[in-house]
Every structure is written in C-alpha cells, then in structure tokens.
Short mmCIF file of C-alpha atoms in Angstrom, two decimals:
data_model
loop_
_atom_site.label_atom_id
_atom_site.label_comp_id
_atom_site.label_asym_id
_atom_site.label_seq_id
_atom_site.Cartn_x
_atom_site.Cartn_y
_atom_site.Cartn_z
CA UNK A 247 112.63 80.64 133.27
CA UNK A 248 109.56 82.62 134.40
CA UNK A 249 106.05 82.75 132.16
CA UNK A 250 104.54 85.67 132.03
CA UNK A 251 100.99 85.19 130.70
CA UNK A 252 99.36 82.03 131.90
CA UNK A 253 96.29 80.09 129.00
CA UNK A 254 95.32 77.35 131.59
CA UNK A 255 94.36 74.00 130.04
CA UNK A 256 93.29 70.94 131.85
CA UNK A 257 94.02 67.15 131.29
CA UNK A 258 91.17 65.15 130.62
CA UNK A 259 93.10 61.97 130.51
CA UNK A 260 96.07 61.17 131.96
CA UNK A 261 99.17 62.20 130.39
CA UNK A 262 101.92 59.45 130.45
CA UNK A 263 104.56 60.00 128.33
CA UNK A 264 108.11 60.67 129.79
CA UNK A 265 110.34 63.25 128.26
CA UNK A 266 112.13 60.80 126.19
CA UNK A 267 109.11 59.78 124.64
CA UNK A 268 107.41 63.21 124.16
CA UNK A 269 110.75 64.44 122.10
CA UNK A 270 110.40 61.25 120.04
CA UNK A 271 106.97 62.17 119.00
CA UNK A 272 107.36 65.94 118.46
CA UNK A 273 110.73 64.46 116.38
CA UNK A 274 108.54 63.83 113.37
CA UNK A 275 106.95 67.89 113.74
CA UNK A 276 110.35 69.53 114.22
CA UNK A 277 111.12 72.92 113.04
CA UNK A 278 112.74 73.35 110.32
CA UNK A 279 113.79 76.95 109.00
CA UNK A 280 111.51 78.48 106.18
CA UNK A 281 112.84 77.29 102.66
CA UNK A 282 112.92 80.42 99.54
CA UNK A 283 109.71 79.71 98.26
CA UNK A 284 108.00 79.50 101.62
CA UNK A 285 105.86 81.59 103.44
CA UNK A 286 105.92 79.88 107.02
CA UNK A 287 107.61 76.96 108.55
CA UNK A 288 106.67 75.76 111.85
CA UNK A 289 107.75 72.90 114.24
CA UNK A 290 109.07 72.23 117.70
CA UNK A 291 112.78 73.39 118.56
CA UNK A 292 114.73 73.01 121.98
CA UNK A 293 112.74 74.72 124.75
CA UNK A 294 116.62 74.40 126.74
CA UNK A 295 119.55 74.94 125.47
CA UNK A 296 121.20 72.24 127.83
CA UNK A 297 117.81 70.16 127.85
CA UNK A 298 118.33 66.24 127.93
CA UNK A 299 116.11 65.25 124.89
CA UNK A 300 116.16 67.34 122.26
CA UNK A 301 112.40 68.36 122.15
CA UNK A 302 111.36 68.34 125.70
CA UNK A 303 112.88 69.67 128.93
CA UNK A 304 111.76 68.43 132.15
CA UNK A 305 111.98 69.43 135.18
CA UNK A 306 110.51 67.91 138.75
CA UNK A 307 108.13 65.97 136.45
CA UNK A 308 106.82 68.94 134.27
CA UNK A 309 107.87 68.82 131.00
CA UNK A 310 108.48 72.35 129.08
CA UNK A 311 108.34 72.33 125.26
CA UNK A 312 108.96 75.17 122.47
CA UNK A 313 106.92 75.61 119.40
CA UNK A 314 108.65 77.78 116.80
CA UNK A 315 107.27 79.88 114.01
CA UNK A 316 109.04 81.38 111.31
CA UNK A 317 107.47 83.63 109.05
CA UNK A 318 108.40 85.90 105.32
CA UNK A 319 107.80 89.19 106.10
CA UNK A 320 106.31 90.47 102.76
CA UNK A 321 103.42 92.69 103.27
CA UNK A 322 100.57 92.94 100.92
CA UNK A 323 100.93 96.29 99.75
CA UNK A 324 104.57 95.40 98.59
CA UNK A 325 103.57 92.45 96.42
CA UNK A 326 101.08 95.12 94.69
CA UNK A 327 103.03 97.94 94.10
CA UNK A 328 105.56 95.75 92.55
CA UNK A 329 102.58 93.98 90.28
CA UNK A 330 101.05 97.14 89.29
CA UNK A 331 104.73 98.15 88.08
CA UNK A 332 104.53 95.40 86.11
CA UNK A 333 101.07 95.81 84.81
CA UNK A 334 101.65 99.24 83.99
CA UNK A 335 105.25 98.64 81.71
CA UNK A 336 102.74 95.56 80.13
CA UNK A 337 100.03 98.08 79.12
CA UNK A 338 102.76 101.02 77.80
CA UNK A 339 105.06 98.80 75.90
CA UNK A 340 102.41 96.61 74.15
CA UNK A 341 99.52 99.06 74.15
CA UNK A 342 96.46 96.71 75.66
CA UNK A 343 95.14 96.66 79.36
CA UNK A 344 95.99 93.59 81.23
CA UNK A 345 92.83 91.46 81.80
CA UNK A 346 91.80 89.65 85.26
CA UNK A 347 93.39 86.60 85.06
CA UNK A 348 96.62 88.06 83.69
CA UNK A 349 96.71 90.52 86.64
CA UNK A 350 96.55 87.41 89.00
CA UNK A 351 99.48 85.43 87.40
CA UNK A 352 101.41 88.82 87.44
CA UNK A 353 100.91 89.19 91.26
CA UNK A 354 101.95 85.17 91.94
CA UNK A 355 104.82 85.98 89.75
CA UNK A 356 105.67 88.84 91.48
CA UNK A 357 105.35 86.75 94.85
CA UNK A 358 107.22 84.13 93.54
CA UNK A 359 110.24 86.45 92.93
CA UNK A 360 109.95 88.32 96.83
CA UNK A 361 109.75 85.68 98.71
CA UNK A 362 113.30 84.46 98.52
CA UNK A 363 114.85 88.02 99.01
CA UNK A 364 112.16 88.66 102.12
CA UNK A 365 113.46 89.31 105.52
CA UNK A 366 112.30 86.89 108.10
CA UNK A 367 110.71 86.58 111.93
CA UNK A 368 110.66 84.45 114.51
CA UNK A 369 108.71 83.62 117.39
CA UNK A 370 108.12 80.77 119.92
CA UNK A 371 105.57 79.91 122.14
CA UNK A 372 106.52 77.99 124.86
CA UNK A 373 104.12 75.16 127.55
CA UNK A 374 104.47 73.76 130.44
CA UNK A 375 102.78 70.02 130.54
CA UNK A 376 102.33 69.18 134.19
CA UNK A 377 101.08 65.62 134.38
CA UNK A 378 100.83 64.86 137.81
CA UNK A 379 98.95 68.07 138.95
CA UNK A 380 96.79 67.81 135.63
CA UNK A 381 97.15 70.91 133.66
CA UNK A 382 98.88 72.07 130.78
CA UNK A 383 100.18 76.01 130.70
CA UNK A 384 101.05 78.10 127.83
CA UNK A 385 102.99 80.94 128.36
CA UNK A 386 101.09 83.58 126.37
CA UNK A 387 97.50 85.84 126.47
CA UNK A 388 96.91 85.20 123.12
CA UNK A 389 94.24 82.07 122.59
CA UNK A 390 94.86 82.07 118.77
CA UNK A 391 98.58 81.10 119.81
CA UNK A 392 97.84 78.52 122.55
CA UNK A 393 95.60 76.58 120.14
CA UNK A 394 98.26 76.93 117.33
CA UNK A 395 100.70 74.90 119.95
CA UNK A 396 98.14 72.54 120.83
CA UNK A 397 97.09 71.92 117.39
CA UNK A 398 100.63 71.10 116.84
CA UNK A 399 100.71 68.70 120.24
CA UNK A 400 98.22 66.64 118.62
CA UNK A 401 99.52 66.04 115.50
CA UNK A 402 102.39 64.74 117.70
CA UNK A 403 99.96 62.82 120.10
CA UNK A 404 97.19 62.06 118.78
CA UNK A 405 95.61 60.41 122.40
CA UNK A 406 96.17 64.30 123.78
CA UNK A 407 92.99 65.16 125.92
CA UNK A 408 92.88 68.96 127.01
CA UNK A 409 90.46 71.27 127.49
CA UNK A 410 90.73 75.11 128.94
CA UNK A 411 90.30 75.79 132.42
CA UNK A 412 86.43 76.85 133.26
CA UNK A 413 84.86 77.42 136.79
CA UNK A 414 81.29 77.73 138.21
CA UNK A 415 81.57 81.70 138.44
CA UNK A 416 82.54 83.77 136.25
CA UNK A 417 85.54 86.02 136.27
CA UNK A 418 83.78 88.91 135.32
CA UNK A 419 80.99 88.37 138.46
CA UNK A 420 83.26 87.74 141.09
CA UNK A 421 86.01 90.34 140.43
CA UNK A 422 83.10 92.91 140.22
CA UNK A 423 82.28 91.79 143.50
CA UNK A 424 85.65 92.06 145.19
CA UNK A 425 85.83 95.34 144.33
CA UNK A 426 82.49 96.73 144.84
CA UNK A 427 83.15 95.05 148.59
CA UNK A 428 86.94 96.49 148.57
CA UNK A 429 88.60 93.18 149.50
CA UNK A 430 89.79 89.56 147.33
CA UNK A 431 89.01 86.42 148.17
CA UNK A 432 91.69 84.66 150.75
CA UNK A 433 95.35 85.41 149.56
CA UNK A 434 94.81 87.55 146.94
CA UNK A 435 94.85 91.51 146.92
CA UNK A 436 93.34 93.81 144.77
CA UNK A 437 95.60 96.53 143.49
CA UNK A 438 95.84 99.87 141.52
CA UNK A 439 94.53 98.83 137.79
CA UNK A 440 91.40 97.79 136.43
CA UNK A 441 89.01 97.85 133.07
CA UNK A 442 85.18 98.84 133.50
CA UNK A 443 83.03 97.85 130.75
CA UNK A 444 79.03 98.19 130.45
CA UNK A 445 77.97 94.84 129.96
CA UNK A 446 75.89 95.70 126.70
CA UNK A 447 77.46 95.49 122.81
CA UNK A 448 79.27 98.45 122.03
CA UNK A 449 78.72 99.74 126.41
CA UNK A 450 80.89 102.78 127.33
CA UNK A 451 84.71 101.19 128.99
CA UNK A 452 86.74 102.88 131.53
CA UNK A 453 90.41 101.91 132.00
CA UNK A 454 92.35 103.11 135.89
CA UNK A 455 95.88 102.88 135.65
CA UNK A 456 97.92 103.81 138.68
CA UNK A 457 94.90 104.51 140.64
CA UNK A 458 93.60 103.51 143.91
CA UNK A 459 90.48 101.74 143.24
CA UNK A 460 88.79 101.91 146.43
CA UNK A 461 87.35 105.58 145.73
CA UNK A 462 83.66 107.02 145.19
CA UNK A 463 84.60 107.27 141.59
CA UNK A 464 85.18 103.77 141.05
CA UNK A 465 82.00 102.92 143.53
CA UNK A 466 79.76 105.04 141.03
CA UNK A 467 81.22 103.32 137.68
CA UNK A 468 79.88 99.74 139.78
CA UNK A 469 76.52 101.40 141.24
CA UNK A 470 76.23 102.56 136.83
CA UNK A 471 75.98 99.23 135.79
CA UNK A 472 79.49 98.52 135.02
CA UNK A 473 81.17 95.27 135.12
CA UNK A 474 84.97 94.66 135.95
CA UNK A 475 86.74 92.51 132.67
CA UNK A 476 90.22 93.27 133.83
CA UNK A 477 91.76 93.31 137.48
CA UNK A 478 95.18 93.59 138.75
CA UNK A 479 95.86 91.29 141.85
CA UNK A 480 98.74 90.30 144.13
CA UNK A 481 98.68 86.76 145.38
CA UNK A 482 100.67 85.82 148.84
CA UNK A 483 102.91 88.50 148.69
CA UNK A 484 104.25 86.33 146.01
CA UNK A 485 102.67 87.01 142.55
CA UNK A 486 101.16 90.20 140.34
CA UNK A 487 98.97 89.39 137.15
CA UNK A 488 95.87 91.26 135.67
CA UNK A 489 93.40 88.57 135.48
CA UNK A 490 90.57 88.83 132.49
CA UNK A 491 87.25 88.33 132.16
CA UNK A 492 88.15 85.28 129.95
CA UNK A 493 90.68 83.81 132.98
CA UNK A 494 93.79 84.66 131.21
CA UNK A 495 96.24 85.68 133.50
CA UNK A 496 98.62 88.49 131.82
CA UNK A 497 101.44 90.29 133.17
CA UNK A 498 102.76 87.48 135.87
CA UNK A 499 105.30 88.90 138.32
CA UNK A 500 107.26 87.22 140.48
CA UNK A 501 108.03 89.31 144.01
CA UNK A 502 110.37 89.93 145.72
CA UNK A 503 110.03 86.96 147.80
CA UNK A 504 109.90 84.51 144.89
CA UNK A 505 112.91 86.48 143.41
CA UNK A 506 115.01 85.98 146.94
CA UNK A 507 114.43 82.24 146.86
CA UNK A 508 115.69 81.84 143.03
CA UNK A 509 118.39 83.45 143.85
CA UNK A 510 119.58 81.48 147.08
CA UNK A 511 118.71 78.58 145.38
CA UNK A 512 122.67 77.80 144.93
CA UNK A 513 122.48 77.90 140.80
CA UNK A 514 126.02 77.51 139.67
CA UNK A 515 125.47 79.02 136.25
CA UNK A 516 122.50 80.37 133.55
CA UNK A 517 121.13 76.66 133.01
CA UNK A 518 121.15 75.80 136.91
CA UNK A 519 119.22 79.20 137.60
CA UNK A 520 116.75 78.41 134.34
CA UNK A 521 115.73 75.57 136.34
CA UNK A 522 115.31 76.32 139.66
CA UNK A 523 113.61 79.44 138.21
CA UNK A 524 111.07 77.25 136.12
CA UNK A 525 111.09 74.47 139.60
CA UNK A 526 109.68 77.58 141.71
CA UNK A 527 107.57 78.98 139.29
CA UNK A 528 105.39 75.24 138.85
CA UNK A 529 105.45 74.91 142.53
CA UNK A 530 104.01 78.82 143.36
CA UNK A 531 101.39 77.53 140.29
CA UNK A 532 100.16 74.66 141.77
CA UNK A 533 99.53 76.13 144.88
CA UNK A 534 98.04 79.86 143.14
CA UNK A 535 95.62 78.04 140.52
CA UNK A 536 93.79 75.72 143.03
CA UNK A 537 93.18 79.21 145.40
CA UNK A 538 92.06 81.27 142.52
CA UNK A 539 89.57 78.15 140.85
CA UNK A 540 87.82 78.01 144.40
CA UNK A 541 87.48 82.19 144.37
CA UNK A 542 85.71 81.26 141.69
CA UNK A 543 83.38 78.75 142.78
CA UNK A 544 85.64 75.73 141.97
CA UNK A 545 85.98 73.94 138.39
CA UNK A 546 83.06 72.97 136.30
CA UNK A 547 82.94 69.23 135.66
CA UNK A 548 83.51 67.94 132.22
CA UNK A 549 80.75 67.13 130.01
CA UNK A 550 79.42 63.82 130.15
#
C-alpha cells in the first residue's frame, strides 16, 4: 500500500497500545452500513483484507487503520422539487396556500420517503500510527478529513495525545527561498511546478505547470513580491510530492528506485506485496520527514 497525500501529526504522549488492543477499542466505533432512514453511518472497517485483528493492521510496529464513511446521496434541490410538487397539488386540490410550518413538515416528509430509495457512497480514510518514531500519518490533503479520523480515534482512546506537525520556519518562507536561490535544501530537488501568490487578501496567484522554474520569468514573479504556497520536489531520487504552504504533502510518488525494491522484495501474492509496499513506504518516511522538518528550521516545541 502506498499513501499518497501525507497530514503529519505528532505524538505528544506515548502511544502504547498493541494491535490487539487498538482493534478492541475501535470494536465499540465499528462501521456499520447506513440503515433506510439514515443519512450517514460512520465507523472503522478492516484497513487489510488479510489483517490479523480485525480493526488494525500492523506492520514492523506501525499500525494502519481504516475509517469508513457512508453517505445518502440526496441532494437538496431533489428534496425541494419533490416538496414543492407536493405543495403545489395541496394548494390546487384544496384551494388555500400552504403556510410555513406546513411547508417544513412537507419537506421532512418528503425526506423521510427519499432516503430509503437514495443511492449511496463510500469513502475511507486511511492512518498510519507509528509509535516508536512518534507520529501519526493520514493519508489524505484534506484537514477536514484527518480531524474527522482523529475525532473518531478518540472516541476510541480517549488518552490519544496528537497534535499536527509545526516547525520554526515556515513553508511558505523557505520554499520561496529555494527557489529564488535555484537549489533545495540537502536531498531534495526542486522541480517543474509551483503556485505564486501575493501575500496580501485577495493578491494576484500564478500557477507553472510543466515549466522550468529557474527562468527570468519566475525570478520577476519573486523580485514582485510574490510568495511560493505550492512547490513540487523530488527527495533522494526516491520521492515526488508538491509540498504546501500549510506542510501538507500532496501527490506522493514513489520512484523508480522505491518501485524496484517493492518489487524484489520476494512478495508471493497481493497481501505479501501490500506489506512490503506499506514496510518501505514507513521506512523512506522516517528517514524523508526528519530531512524536510530540519529544511525547515526543525520542530517547534510543544506548549508548556
């Protein structure tokens, strides 16, 4: 398994549950599917299909979990055309208009009678808890996402101590300094795609895709004022990501290098190669977050 957008969180505590005692926690918030009369249903589900426990998968000490969300698609516009139908045979047939409150038990009605015969989505977001190198990764860009999973975490474990990754400088300064001096800090290489912004509310952007970034053009967008928020970087020879302004890694690749050693690592079927995928990937991690928090002037300290 391979993540491809990286939320960073770090342990403030120790974490010391097992896998065997995780999945017995997250057994009382398991996902179940939505019922006919619900809107949402959410839980945790197997993150492996051939995991040991059924709400955790570890591997080398990390342990991977799932949280799934199930949702009613039934837009808004939907419920209203069918209530103003409704409304409108109310208002022909017995000649009155239909007051405020009636119109509101009409559309719950209404709601009431969708939701059953509503088509239905799916969609899991997926961590990585790594105890013994102290952080705790969620596999998406989205931060309204990676706090719905954590939220979730701690109604499982309530003694869960995270907080997101922060460092003494930030993004935004030093990748506008790597490329207004045309090289990265130590490993890392800057490559062909960026996001310019004017640092003031509502300041003019400018987005190169595909586009060599060492050029006069870009040099005069820096010399205007402007500020990099996006950056696409290699790391080792070994990873791609555009890294944000608010250090959220999107778009992870894994070279060609990575790729060679996942595939000689001797998997004998899918659920060998899931794990020596996901036993590479934590291993290039803990080895490409520590270089890219001292790029950026190494972690700030919790508060006291």
């Amino acid at each position: 398994m391979w993540f491809r957008n990286l939320l960073v969180y770090r342990f403030v505590q120790p974490f010391a549950l097992d896998a065997a005692a995780l999945s017995e926690k997250l057994e009382a918030t398991q996902f179940q599917p939505v019922g006919k009369m619900e809107r949402q249903s959410i839980g945790f589900s197997r993150p492996a299909r051939h995991a040991a426990t059924p709400f955790v998968h570890a591997v080398g000490g990390n342990l991977l979990v799932s949280l799934c969300v199930e949702e009613k698609i039934l837009p808004s516009t939907v419920i209203r055309d069918f209530a103003e139908q409704k409304i409108q045979e109310i208002e022909e047939q017995q000649s009155r208009k239909v007051g405020k409150k009636e119109r509101k038990e009409i559309t719950e009605r209404v709601t009431d009678e969708l939701l059953p015969r509503a088509f239905t989505r799916r969609r899991k977001t997926t961590a990585m808890l790594m105890p013994q190198s102290g952080w705790l990764i969620v596999d998406s860009a989205s931060a309204k996402k990676a706090e719905e999973l954590l939220e979730w975490l701690r109604k499982a474990v309530e003694a869960l101590a995270v907080r997101p990754l922060s460092t003494q400088m930030s993004p935004q300064v030093v990748m506008t300094g790597w490329l207004t001096e045309g090289e990265a800090f130590g490993n890392f290489g800057i490559e062909d795609e960026c996001e310019l912004k004017l640092p003031e509310e509502d300041g003019a952007v400018v987005r190169c895709l595909r586009q060599d970034l060492h050029t006069d053009e870009v040099r005069n967008h820096l010399a205007s004022g402007k500020c990099v928020t996006k950056l696409a970087l290699t790391w080792a020879d070994r990873m791609s990501f555009v890294l944000t302004e608010e250090l959220v890694i999107r778009r992870l690749g894994y070279l060609d290098l990575l790729q060679d050693e996942a595939k000689s690592a001797g998997a004998v079927d899918d659920d060998e190669q899931f794990d020596a995928n996901l036993a590479i990937m934590s291993g290039e991690l803990d080895k490409l977050l520590p270089e890219l928090i001292e790029a950026l002037g190494g972690e700030t300290p919790p508060k006291a």
